[in-house]
């Protein structure tokens, strides 16, 4: 698809650790995925990516003592792929502050909560335990602060009285497949950019995320 101001397509490197359903949603949205990288040799997303004809690379995690080598290997794979945007999609490794700084404004993450609530793991379980009325997912630029970079777009879904971790996570994930490709599209279209250490959307500083309410439409 070309637009009147034909920009070269934005090439992506997508980093995964598991089944890669977000990666697949991004690829199926038409975004040009140059490379899928996994730190886990047996990640389900790797054969799935190959099935779509996408190049894949395993960069094995060999422990925190070898983080610098791991990140150098990631740098090399990303550079060789020609990717301009790094997309973390269920990538379960914490990256160093140096790595985050190198990719400032060029690296996105999706987190399954309404950040800043529930950074870290087990978000769906924590939402249920807290009896929250709503939950969601957040796409953000990655900074050195874990799950703490500037928020871009959030999906909001209701928590239902009979929800389990499985039904709630399925409802949130269905929205992830919509909001992650949308943010990538904003960047590809030149609407969203990183300028002076913050996110700008349509030439305005994005001080708070755009929130999309999925309401009752978000079925589990
Ligand atoms: C998603 O829920 C995402 O929000 C979180 O990890 C999960 C990855 O799932 N960061 P998948 O590998 O994309 O299927």
GROMACS .gro file of C-alpha atoms and ligand atoms in nm:
model
  234
    1UNK     CA    1   0.000   0.000   0.000
    2UNK     CA    2   0.140   0.339  -0.082
    3UNK     CA    3   0.039   0.679   0.046
    4UNK     CA    4   0.063   1.005  -0.145
    5UNK     CA    5   0.379   1.096   0.053
    6UNK     CA    6   0.533   0.756  -0.016
    7UNK     CA    7   0.771   0.688   0.270
    8UNK     CA    8   0.999   0.388   0.254
    9UNK     CA    9   0.841   0.113   0.463
   10UNK     CA   10   0.958   0.099   0.823
   11UNK     CA   11   1.148  -0.225   0.873
   12UNK     CA   12   1.100  -0.399   1.206
   13UNK     CA   13   1.299  -0.640   1.419
   14UNK     CA   14   1.062  -0.820   1.656
   15UNK     CA   15   1.206  -0.976   1.971
   16UNK     CA   16   1.017  -1.265   2.128
   17UNK     CA   17   1.062  -1.534   2.391
   18UNK     CA   18   0.748  -1.742   2.346
   19UNK     CA   19   0.458  -1.814   2.120
   20UNK     CA   20   0.479  -1.481   1.941
   21UNK     CA   21   0.110  -1.411   1.892
   22UNK     CA   22   0.174  -1.035   1.900
   23UNK     CA   23   0.454  -1.076   1.646
   24UNK     CA   24   0.212  -1.265   1.420
   25UNK     CA   25  -0.054  -0.997   1.457
   26UNK     CA   26   0.203  -0.732   1.363
   27UNK     CA   27   0.326  -0.929   1.062
   28UNK     CA   28  -0.029  -1.001   0.948
   29UNK     CA   29  -0.112  -0.631   0.975
   30UNK     CA   30   0.125  -0.582   0.681
   31UNK     CA   31   0.413  -0.425   0.872
   32UNK     CA   32   0.743  -0.529   0.714
   33UNK     CA   33   0.908  -0.757   0.970
   34UNK     CA   34   1.270  -0.791   0.859
   35UNK     CA   35   1.369  -1.028   1.137
   36UNK     CA   36   1.228  -1.214   1.436
   37UNK     CA   37   1.480  -1.275   1.715
   38UNK     CA   38   1.425  -1.511   2.008
   39UNK     CA   39   1.640  -1.567   2.314
   40UNK     CA   40   1.470  -1.906   2.351
   41UNK     CA   41   1.564  -2.173   2.092
   42UNK     CA   42   1.228  -2.346   2.129
   43UNK     CA   43   1.002  -2.039   2.114
   44UNK     CA   44   0.682  -2.128   1.932
   45UNK     CA   45   0.694  -1.799   1.746
   46UNK     CA   46   1.005  -1.902   1.552
   47UNK     CA   47   0.846  -2.170   1.332
   48UNK     CA   48   0.536  -1.953   1.308
   49UNK     CA   49   0.745  -1.664   1.172
   50UNK     CA   50   0.923  -1.893   0.927
   51UNK     CA   51   0.582  -2.009   0.811
   52UNK     CA   52   0.516  -1.651   0.706
   53UNK     CA   53   0.850  -1.637   0.525
   54UNK     CA   54   1.013  -1.411   0.785
   55UNK     CA   55   1.384  -1.445   0.866
   56UNK     CA   56   1.452  -1.566   1.219
   57UNK     CA   57   1.752  -1.571   1.446
   58UNK     CA   58   1.814  -1.731   1.786
   59UNK     CA   59   2.031  -1.521   2.016
   60UNK     CA   60   2.054  -1.749   2.319
   61UNK     CA   61   2.044  -1.606   2.669
   62UNK     CA   62   2.340  -1.746   2.858
   63UNK     CA   63   2.294  -1.587   3.195
   64UNK     CA   64   2.327  -1.241   3.340
   65UNK     CA   65   2.706  -1.272   3.359
   66UNK     CA   66   2.709  -1.274   2.979
   67UNK     CA   67   2.456  -0.997   2.924
   68UNK     CA   68   2.704  -0.776   2.738
   69UNK     CA   69   2.771  -1.050   2.479
   70UNK     CA   70   2.400  -1.116   2.450
   71UNK     CA   71   2.325  -0.751   2.383
   72UNK     CA   72   2.615  -0.721   2.136
   73UNK     CA   73   2.471  -1.018   1.947
   74UNK     CA   74   2.128  -0.850   1.948
   75UNK     CA   75   2.284  -0.527   1.817
   76UNK     CA   76   2.454  -0.714   1.537
   77UNK     CA   77   2.143  -0.909   1.434
   78UNK     CA   78   1.930  -0.593   1.438
   79UNK     CA   79   2.187  -0.398   1.236
   80UNK     CA   80   2.223  -0.676   0.979
   81UNK     CA   81   1.847  -0.692   0.934
   82UNK     CA   82   1.833  -0.322   0.846
   83UNK     CA   83   1.552  -0.272   1.098
   84UNK     CA   84   1.478   0.084   1.205
   85UNK     CA   85   1.237  -0.005   1.483
   86UNK     CA   86   1.280  -0.273   1.750
   87UNK     CA   87   0.957  -0.424   1.876
   88UNK     CA   88   0.957  -0.622   2.201
   89UNK     CA   89   0.668  -0.866   2.190
   90UNK     CA   90   0.667  -1.104   2.484
   91UNK     CA   91   1.044  -1.073   2.511
   92UNK     CA   92   1.122  -1.188   2.864
   93UNK     CA   93   1.470  -1.044   2.915
   94UNK     CA   94   1.547  -0.720   3.092
   95UNK     CA   95   1.773  -0.505   2.877
   96UNK     CA   96   2.050  -0.288   3.017
   97UNK     CA   97   2.025   0.088   3.049
   98UNK     CA   98   2.293   0.121   2.781
   99UNK     CA   99   2.096  -0.094   2.541
  100UNK     CA  100   1.778   0.104   2.609
  101UNK     CA  101   1.967   0.430   2.553
  102UNK     CA  102   2.107   0.308   2.219
  103UNK     CA  103   1.755   0.243   2.094
  104UNK     CA  104   1.586   0.543   2.257
  105UNK     CA  105   1.281   0.631   2.051
  106UNK     CA  106   1.339   0.327   1.830
  107UNK     CA  107   1.219   0.050   2.061
  108UNK     CA  108   0.864  -0.035   2.170
  109UNK     CA  109   0.720  -0.274   2.424
  110UNK     CA  110   0.372  -0.398   2.504
  111UNK     CA  111   0.278  -0.474   2.861
  112UNK     CA  112  -0.042  -0.643   2.974
  113UNK     CA  113  -0.166  -0.384   3.221
  114UNK     CA  114  -0.283  -0.026   3.240
  115UNK     CA  115   0.060   0.112   3.324
  116UNK     CA  116   0.177   0.256   3.557
  117UNK     CA  117  -0.033  -0.003   3.740
  118UNK     CA  118   0.110  -0.353   3.762
  119UNK     CA  119   0.458  -0.336   3.624
  120UNK     CA  120   0.630  -0.674   3.610
  121UNK     CA  121   0.479  -1.020   3.592
  122UNK     CA  122   0.144  -1.189   3.667
  123UNK     CA  123  -0.057  -0.880   3.587
  124UNK     CA  124  -0.388  -1.057   3.519
  125UNK     CA  125  -0.376  -1.244   3.848
  126UNK     CA  126  -0.290  -0.924   4.035
  127UNK     CA  127  -0.581  -0.738   3.874
  128UNK     CA  128  -0.821  -1.014   3.981
  129UNK     CA  129  -0.683  -1.019   4.334
  130UNK     CA  130  -0.724  -0.642   4.360
  131UNK     CA  131  -1.084  -0.671   4.228
  132UNK     CA  132  -1.018  -0.397   3.974
  133UNK     CA  133  -1.311  -0.306   3.751
  134UNK     CA  134  -1.093  -0.257   3.444
  135UNK     CA  135  -0.773  -0.382   3.292
  136UNK     CA  136  -0.589  -0.351   2.965
  137UNK     CA  137  -0.260  -0.333   2.781
  138UNK     CA  138  -0.008  -0.055   2.722
  139UNK     CA  139   0.228   0.015   2.434
  140UNK     CA  140   0.523   0.230   2.535
  141UNK     CA  141   0.866   0.342   2.428
  142UNK     CA  142   1.134   0.147   2.610
  143UNK     CA  143   1.362   0.329   2.851
  144UNK     CA  144   1.597   0.201   3.118
  145UNK     CA  145   1.309   0.187   3.365
  146UNK     CA  146   1.134  -0.151   3.349
  147UNK     CA  147   0.782  -0.106   3.204
  148UNK     CA  148   0.834   0.264   3.270
  149UNK     CA  149   0.891   0.438   2.934
  150UNK     CA  150   0.655   0.697   2.784
  151UNK     CA  151   0.308   0.553   2.733
  152UNK     CA  152   0.165   0.573   2.383
  153UNK     CA  153  -0.158   0.376   2.349
  154UNK     CA  154  -0.361   0.175   2.598
  155UNK     CA  155  -0.652  -0.061   2.551
  156UNK     CA  156  -0.909  -0.075   2.827
  157UNK     CA  157  -1.138  -0.371   2.889
  158UNK     CA  158  -1.387  -0.445   3.166
  159UNK     CA  159  -1.310  -0.710   3.426
  160UNK     CA  160  -1.610  -0.940   3.459
  161UNK     CA  161  -1.734  -1.096   3.780
  162UNK     CA  162  -1.671  -1.450   3.657
  163UNK     CA  163  -1.332  -1.379   3.498
  164UNK     CA  164  -1.044  -1.617   3.548
  165UNK     CA  165  -0.684  -1.545   3.465
  166UNK     CA  166  -0.739  -1.729   3.136
  167UNK     CA  167  -1.051  -1.540   3.026
  168UNK     CA  168  -0.911  -1.205   3.134
  169UNK     CA  169  -0.575  -1.253   2.964
  170UNK     CA  170  -0.748  -1.366   2.643
  171UNK     CA  171  -0.966  -1.053   2.647
  172UNK     CA  172  -0.663  -0.828   2.697
  173UNK     CA  173  -0.452  -1.008   2.437
  174UNK     CA  174  -0.722  -0.970   2.173
  175UNK     CA  175  -0.680  -0.594   2.217
  176UNK     CA  176  -0.299  -0.617   2.203
  177UNK     CA  177  -0.327  -0.745   1.847
  178UNK     CA  178  -0.507  -0.423   1.756
  179UNK     CA  179  -0.316  -0.158   1.950
  180UNK     CA  180   0.040  -0.276   1.878
  181UNK     CA  181   0.007  -0.263   1.497
  182UNK     CA  182  -0.171   0.073   1.537
  183UNK     CA  183   0.125   0.233   1.717
  184UNK     CA  184   0.368   0.086   1.464
  185UNK     CA  185   0.152   0.239   1.193
  186UNK     CA  186   0.170   0.579   1.363
  187UNK     CA  187   0.550   0.561   1.352
  188UNK     CA  188   0.556   0.431   0.994
  189UNK     CA  189   0.330   0.720   0.890
  190UNK     CA  190   0.552   0.976   1.062
  191UNK     CA  191   0.277   1.073   1.309
  192UNK     CA  192   0.456   0.946   1.620
  193UNK     CA  193   0.816   1.033   1.688
  194UNK     CA  194   1.069   1.068   1.963
  195UNK     CA  195   1.190   1.422   2.010
  196UNK     CA  196   1.379   1.583   2.300
  197UNK     CA  197   1.340   1.271   2.513
  198UNK     CA  198   0.966   1.238   2.479
  199UNK     CA  199   0.697   1.103   2.250
  200UNK     CA  200   0.521   1.338   2.009
  201UNK     CA  201   0.200   1.251   1.827
  202UNK     CA  202   0.081   1.473   1.545
  203UNK     CA  203   0.333   1.740   1.644
  204UNK     CA  204   0.218   1.759   2.005
  205UNK     CA  205   0.395   1.616   2.309
  206UNK     CA  206   0.209   1.306   2.418
  207UNK     CA  207   0.182   1.371   2.789
  208UNK     CA  208  -0.061   1.088   2.850
  209UNK     CA  209  -0.141   0.784   2.641
  210UNK     CA  210  -0.422   0.762   2.392
  211UNK     CA  211  -0.677   0.525   2.550
  212UNK     CA  212  -0.899   0.302   2.344
  213UNK     CA  213  -1.196   0.161   2.529
  214UNK     CA  214  -1.289  -0.187   2.413
  215UNK     CA  215  -1.585  -0.210   2.650
  216UNK     CA  216  -1.821  -0.498   2.592
  217UNK     CA  217  -1.686  -0.542   2.240
  218UNK     CA  218  -1.379  -0.713   2.388
  219UNK     CA  219  -1.506  -1.069   2.413
  220UNK     CA  220  -1.296  -1.338   2.573
  221LIG     C1  221   0.165  -1.056   2.584
  221LIG     O1  222   0.055  -1.066   2.668
  221LIG     C2  223   0.238  -0.928   2.610
  221LIG     O2  224   0.157  -0.827   2.660
  221LIG     C3  225   0.338  -0.966   2.714
  221LIG     O3  226   0.372  -1.099   2.688
  221LIG     C4  227   0.270  -1.161   2.615
  221LIG     C5  228   0.333  -1.216   2.492
  221LIG     O4  229   0.252  -1.305   2.422
  221LIG     N1  230   0.448  -0.874   2.710
  221LIG     P1  231   0.293  -1.349   2.276
  221LIG     O5  232   0.430  -1.417   2.283
  221LIG     O6  233   0.293  -1.227   2.189
  221LIG     O7  234   0.188  -1.448   2.235
   0.00000   0.00000   0.00000
